[in-house]
Coordinates of N, CA and C in Angstrom, one line a residue:
M125 N -16.7 -69.7 -39.1 CA -17.0 -70.8 -39.9 C -18.5 -71.2 -39.6
K126 N -18.9 -71.1 -38.3 CA -20.2 -71.5 -38.0 C -21.2 -70.6 -38.6
R127 N -20.9 -69.3 -38.7 CA -21.8 -68.3 -39.3 C -22.0 -68.6 -40.8
L128 N -20.9 -68.9 -41.4 CA -20.9 -69.2 -42.9 C -21.8 -70.5 -43.1
S129 N -21.6 -71.5 -42.3 CA -22.4 -72.7 -42.4 C -23.9 -72.4 -42.2
G130 N -24.2 -71.6 -41.2 CA -25.6 -71.2 -40.9 C -26.2 -70.4 -42.1
F131 N -25.4 -69.5 -42.6 CA -25.8 -68.7 -43.7 C -26.1 -69.6 -44.9
L132 N -25.2 -70.5 -45.2 CA -25.4 -71.4 -46.4 C -26.6 -72.3 -46.2
F133 N -26.8 -72.7 -45.0 CA -28.0 -73.6 -44.7 C -29.3 -72.8 -44.9
I134 N -29.3 -71.5 -44.5 CA -30.5 -70.7 -44.7 C -30.8 -70.5 -46.2
I135 N -29.7 -70.2 -46.9 CA -29.8 -70.0 -48.4 C -30.3 -71.3 -49.1
A136 N -29.8 -72.4 -48.7 CA -30.2 -73.7 -49.3 C -31.7 -73.9 -48.9
L137 N -32.1 -73.6 -47.7 CA -33.5 -73.8 -47.3 C -34.4 -72.9 -48.1
L138 N -34.0 -71.7 -48.3 CA -34.8 -70.7 -49.1 C -34.9 -71.2 -50.6
L139 N -33.8 -71.6 -51.1 CA -33.8 -72.1 -52.5 C -34.7 -73.3 -52.7
G140 N -34.6 -74.2 -51.7 CA -35.4 -75.5 -51.7 C -36.9 -75.1 -51.7
G141 N -37.2 -74.2 -50.8 CA -38.6 -73.8 -50.7 C -39.1 -73.2 -51.9
Y142 N -38.3 -72.3 -52.5 CA -38.7 -71.7 -53.8 C -38.9 -72.7 -54.9
Y143 N -38.0 -73.7 -55.0 CA -38.1 -74.8 -56.0 C -39.4 -75.5 -55.8
L144 N -39.7 -75.9 -54.6 CA -41.0 -76.7 -54.3 C -42.2 -75.8 -54.7
W145 N -42.2 -74.6 -54.3 CA -43.3 -73.7 -54.7 C -43.5 -73.6 -56.2
Y146 N -42.4 -73.3 -56.9 CA -42.4 -73.1 -58.3 C -42.8 -74.4 -59.0
H147 N -42.3 -75.5 -58.5 CA -42.7 -76.8 -59.1 C -44.2 -77.1 -59.0
Q148 N -44.8 -76.8 -57.9 CA -46.2 -77.1 -57.6 C -47.1 -76.1 -58.4
N149 N -46.6 -74.9 -58.7 CA -47.5 -73.9 -59.3 C -47.2 -73.8 -60.8
Y150 N -46.1 -74.2 -61.3 CA -45.8 -73.9 -62.7 C -45.3 -75.1 -63.5
S151 N -45.0 -76.2 -62.9 CA -44.6 -77.4 -63.7 C -45.8 -78.0 -64.4
T152 N -45.6 -78.5 -65.6 CA -46.7 -79.1 -66.4 C -46.4 -80.5 -66.9
Q153 N -47.4 -81.2 -67.2 CA -47.3 -82.5 -68.0 C -47.9 -82.2 -69.3
E154 N -47.4 -82.9 -70.3 CA -48.0 -82.8 -71.7 C -49.0 -83.9 -71.9
Y155 N -50.2 -83.5 -72.4 CA -51.2 -84.4 -72.8 C -51.6 -84.0 -74.2
Y156 N -52.1 -85.0 -74.9 CA -52.5 -84.8 -76.3 C -54.0 -85.0 -76.5
T157 N -54.6 -84.2 -77.3 CA -56.0 -84.3 -77.6 C -56.3 -84.0 -79.1
K158 N -57.5 -84.3 -79.5 CA -57.9 -84.0 -80.9 C -59.2 -83.2 -80.8
I159 N -59.3 -82.1 -81.6 CA -60.5 -81.3 -81.6 C -61.6 -82.1 -82.4
T160 N -62.6 -82.5 -81.7 CA -63.7 -83.2 -82.4 C -65.0 -82.5 -82.3
T161 N -65.1 -81.3 -81.7 CA -66.3 -80.6 -81.6 C -66.0 -79.1 -82.0
N162 N -67.1 -78.3 -82.2 CA -66.9 -76.9 -82.5 C -66.7 -76.1 -81.2
G163 N -66.8 -76.7 -80.1 CA -66.7 -76.0 -78.8 C -67.9 -75.3 -78.4
E164 N -68.0 -74.8 -77.2 CA -69.2 -74.1 -76.7 C -68.8 -72.6 -76.7
R165 N -69.5 -71.8 -77.5 CA -69.2 -70.4 -77.5 C -69.7 -69.7 -76.2
I166 N -68.7 -69.0 -75.6 CA -69.0 -68.2 -74.4 C -68.6 -66.8 -74.6
N167 N -69.2 -65.9 -73.9 CA -68.8 -64.5 -74.0 C -68.2 -64.1 -72.6
V168 N -67.0 -63.6 -72.7 CA -66.2 -63.2 -71.5 C -66.2 -61.7 -71.4
A169 N -66.6 -61.2 -70.2 CA -66.7 -59.8 -70.0 C -65.3 -59.2 -69.7
I170 N -65.1 -58.0 -70.3 CA -63.9 -57.3 -70.1 C -64.0 -56.6 -68.7
K171 N -62.9 -56.2 -68.1 CA -62.9 -55.7 -66.8 C -64.0 -54.6 -66.5
N172 N -64.2 -53.7 -67.5 CA -65.2 -52.7 -67.3 C -66.6 -53.2 -67.2
G173 N -66.8 -54.5 -67.6 CA -68.1 -55.1 -67.5 C -69.1 -54.7 -68.6
K174 N -68.8 -53.8 -69.5 CA -69.7 -53.4 -70.5 C -69.5 -54.1 -71.8
E175 N -68.3 -54.5 -72.1 CA -67.9 -55.2 -73.3 C -67.7 -56.7 -73.1
T176 N -68.0 -57.5 -74.1 CA -67.6 -58.9 -74.0 C -66.9 -59.3 -75.3
Y177 N -66.2 -60.4 -75.2 CA -65.6 -60.9 -76.4 C -65.7 -62.4 -76.4
P178 N -65.9 -63.0 -77.5 CA -66.2 -64.4 -77.6 C -65.0 -65.3 -77.4
H179 N -65.2 -66.4 -76.8 CA -64.2 -67.5 -76.6 C -64.9 -68.8 -77.0
Y180 N -64.2 -69.8 -77.1 CA -64.8 -71.2 -77.2 C -64.2 -72.1 -76.2
R181 N -65.1 -72.8 -75.5 CA -64.8 -73.7 -74.4 C -64.9 -75.1 -74.9
Y182 N -63.9 -75.9 -74.6 CA -63.8 -77.3 -75.0 C -63.8 -78.2 -73.8
H183 N -64.5 -79.3 -73.9 CA -64.5 -80.4 -72.9 C -64.1 -81.6 -73.7
L184 N -62.8 -82.1 -73.5 CA -62.3 -83.2 -74.3 C -61.5 -84.2 -73.4
N185 N -61.3 -85.4 -73.9 CA -60.4 -86.3 -73.3 C -59.0 -86.1 -73.8
A186 N -58.0 -86.2 -73.0 CA -56.6 -86.0 -73.4 C -55.8 -87.2 -72.8
Y187 N -54.7 -87.4 -73.4 CA -53.9 -88.6 -73.0 C -52.4 -88.2 -72.9
N188 N -51.7 -88.7 -71.9 CA -50.3 -88.5 -71.7 C -49.5 -89.5 -72.5
Q189 N -48.2 -89.5 -72.3 CA -47.3 -90.4 -73.0 C -47.5 -91.8 -72.7
K190 N -48.1 -92.1 -71.5 CA -48.4 -93.5 -71.1 C -49.8 -93.9 -71.5
N191 N -50.5 -93.0 -72.3 CA -51.8 -93.2 -72.8 C -52.8 -93.3 -71.6
E192 N -52.5 -92.5 -70.6 CA -53.5 -92.4 -69.4 C -54.4 -91.2 -69.8
K193 N -55.7 -91.5 -69.6 CA -56.8 -90.6 -69.9 C -57.0 -89.5 -68.8
K194 N -57.3 -88.3 -69.3 CA -57.7 -87.2 -68.4 C -58.7 -86.4 -69.1
E195 N -59.8 -86.1 -68.4 CA -60.9 -85.2 -68.9 C -60.4 -83.8 -68.7
V196 N -60.4 -83.0 -69.7 CA -59.9 -81.6 -69.6 C -60.9 -80.6 -70.1
E197 N -60.8 -79.4 -69.6 CA -61.6 -78.3 -70.0 C -60.7 -77.1 -70.3
F198 N -60.8 -76.5 -71.4 CA -59.9 -75.3 -71.7 C -60.7 -74.4 -72.7
N199 N -60.2 -73.1 -72.7 CA -60.8 -72.1 -73.6 C -59.8 -71.7 -74.7
S200 N -60.3 -71.4 -75.9 CA -59.5 -70.8 -76.9 C -59.6 -69.3 -76.7
V201 N -58.7 -68.6 -77.2 CA -58.7 -67.1 -77.1 C -59.1 -66.5 -78.4
D202 N -59.5 -67.3 -79.3 CA -59.9 -66.7 -80.6 C -61.4 -66.6 -80.7
S203 N -61.9 -65.7 -81.6 CA -63.3 -65.6 -81.7 C -63.9 -66.6 -82.7
V204 N -63.1 -67.5 -83.2 CA -63.6 -68.6 -84.1 C -63.2 -69.9 -83.4
P205 N -63.9 -71.0 -83.7 CA -63.6 -72.2 -83.1 C -62.2 -72.8 -83.7
L206 N -61.6 -73.7 -82.9 CA -60.4 -74.3 -83.4 C -60.7 -75.2 -84.5
K207 N -59.7 -75.5 -85.3 CA -59.9 -76.4 -86.5 C -60.3 -77.8 -86.0
K208 N -61.4 -78.3 -86.6 CA -61.8 -79.7 -86.3 C -60.7 -80.7 -86.8
N209 N -60.5 -81.7 -86.0 CA -59.5 -82.8 -86.3 C -58.1 -82.3 -86.1
A210 N -57.9 -81.2 -85.5 CA -56.5 -80.7 -85.2 C -56.0 -81.4 -83.9
Y211 N -54.8 -81.7 -83.9 CA -54.2 -82.3 -82.7 C -53.5 -81.1 -81.9
L212 N -53.7 -81.2 -80.6 CA -53.2 -80.2 -79.7 C -52.3 -80.9 -78.6
V213 N -51.3 -80.3 -78.2 CA -50.5 -80.7 -77.0 C -51.0 -79.7 -75.9
L214 N -51.5 -80.2 -74.8 CA -51.9 -79.4 -73.7 C -50.9 -79.4 -72.6
H215 N -50.6 -78.3 -72.0 CA -49.7 -78.2 -70.9 C -50.6 -78.1 -69.6
I216 N -50.6 -79.1 -68.8 CA -51.5 -79.2 -67.7 C -50.7 -79.2 -66.4
N217 N -51.1 -78.3 -65.5 CA -50.6 -78.2 -64.1 C -51.5 -78.9 -63.2
K218 N -51.0 -79.6 -62.2 CA -51.9 -80.3 -61.3 C -52.8 -79.4 -60.5
K219 N -52.4 -78.2 -60.2 CA -53.3 -77.3 -59.4 C -54.2 -76.5 -60.3
K220 N -53.7 -76.0 -61.4 CA -54.4 -75.0 -62.2 C -55.1 -75.6 -63.5
G221 N -54.8 -76.9 -63.8 CA -55.4 -77.4 -65.0 C -54.6 -77.0 -66.2
V222 N -55.3 -76.8 -67.3 CA -54.7 -76.5 -68.6 C -54.2 -75.0 -68.5
I223 N -52.9 -74.8 -68.6 CA -52.4 -73.5 -68.6 C -51.8 -73.0 -69.9
G224 N -51.9 -73.9 -70.9 CA -51.4 -73.6 -72.3 C -51.6 -74.7 -73.2
W225 N -51.7 -74.4 -74.5 CA -51.8 -75.4 -75.5 C -51.3 -74.9 -76.8
E226 N -51.0 -75.9 -77.7 CA -50.5 -75.5 -79.0 C -50.9 -76.6 -80.0
E227 N -51.1 -76.2 -81.2 CA -51.5 -77.2 -82.3 C -50.2 -77.9 -82.7
V228 N -50.2 -79.2 -82.9 CA -49.1 -79.9 -83.4 C -49.5 -80.8 -84.6
K229 N -48.5 -81.2 -85.4 CA -48.8 -82.1 -86.5 C -49.0 -83.5 -86.0
A230 N -49.7 -84.3 -86.7 CA -50.0 -85.6 -86.2 C -48.7 -86.4 -86.1
S231 N -47.7 -86.1 -86.8 CA -46.4 -86.8 -86.7 C -45.7 -86.6 -85.4
K232 N -46.1 -85.5 -84.7 CA -45.5 -85.2 -83.4 C -46.3 -85.9 -82.2
V233 N -47.4 -86.5 -82.5 CA -48.2 -87.2 -81.5 C -47.9 -88.6 -81.5
P234 N -47.6 -89.2 -80.3 CA -47.3 -90.7 -80.2 C -48.4 -91.5 -80.9
S235 N -48.0 -92.5 -81.7 CA -48.9 -93.3 -82.5 C -50.0 -94.0 -81.6
I236 N -49.7 -94.4 -80.4 CA -50.7 -95.1 -79.6 C -51.8 -94.1 -79.2
I237 N -51.4 -92.8 -79.0 CA -52.4 -91.8 -78.6 C -53.2 -91.4 -79.9
I238 N -52.6 -91.4 -81.0 CA -53.4 -91.1 -82.2 C -54.5 -92.2 -82.4
N239 N -54.0 -93.5 -82.2 CA -55.0 -94.6 -82.4 C -56.1 -94.4 -81.4
T240 N -55.8 -94.1 -80.1 CA -56.9 -93.9 -79.1 C -57.8 -92.8 -79.4
L241 N -57.2 -91.6 -79.8 CA -58.1 -90.5 -80.2 C -58.9 -90.8 -81.4
N242 N -58.4 -91.4 -82.4 CA -59.2 -91.7 -83.6 C -60.3 -92.7 -83.3
H243 N -60.0 -93.7 -82.4 CA -61.0 -94.7 -82.0 C -62.1 -94.0 -81.2
E244 N -61.8 -93.1 -80.4 CA -62.7 -92.3 -79.6 C -63.6 -91.4 -80.5
A245 N -63.0 -90.8 -81.5 CA -63.7 -90.0 -82.5 C -64.7 -90.8 -83.3
S246 N -64.4 -92.0 -83.6 CA -65.3 -92.9 -84.4 C -66.4 -93.4 -83.6
Q247 N -66.3 -93.3 -82.2 CA -67.4 -93.8 -81.4 C -68.4 -92.7 -81.2
Q248 N -68.1 -91.5 -81.5 CA -69.0 -90.3 -81.3 C -70.1 -90.2 -82.3

């Protein structure tokens, strides 16, 4: 019985450690932003170093469900800029920053955040 208890304790410890590691490295919070610029065109080198392909880098303010502001930087993977005035939901990890994003309809963005983003855009 002692061996079984010890074994179960070790398994629980390993699972707990894995959960903490996974949570720190892969959990995200959702933030919302609005594309208000054309972005900065950058050329990213492919591994061989001879070829490059274009990306667009964006520096924008984003807001979470509590309307808390966060300055973010992320790249698009397209060779053309993102649509102006498009709303995005950003998936942000505390350690890694923006690890993903997707365009959403305005109806999916909380109204308080839409008001904040529109007010910000009118100030520019």
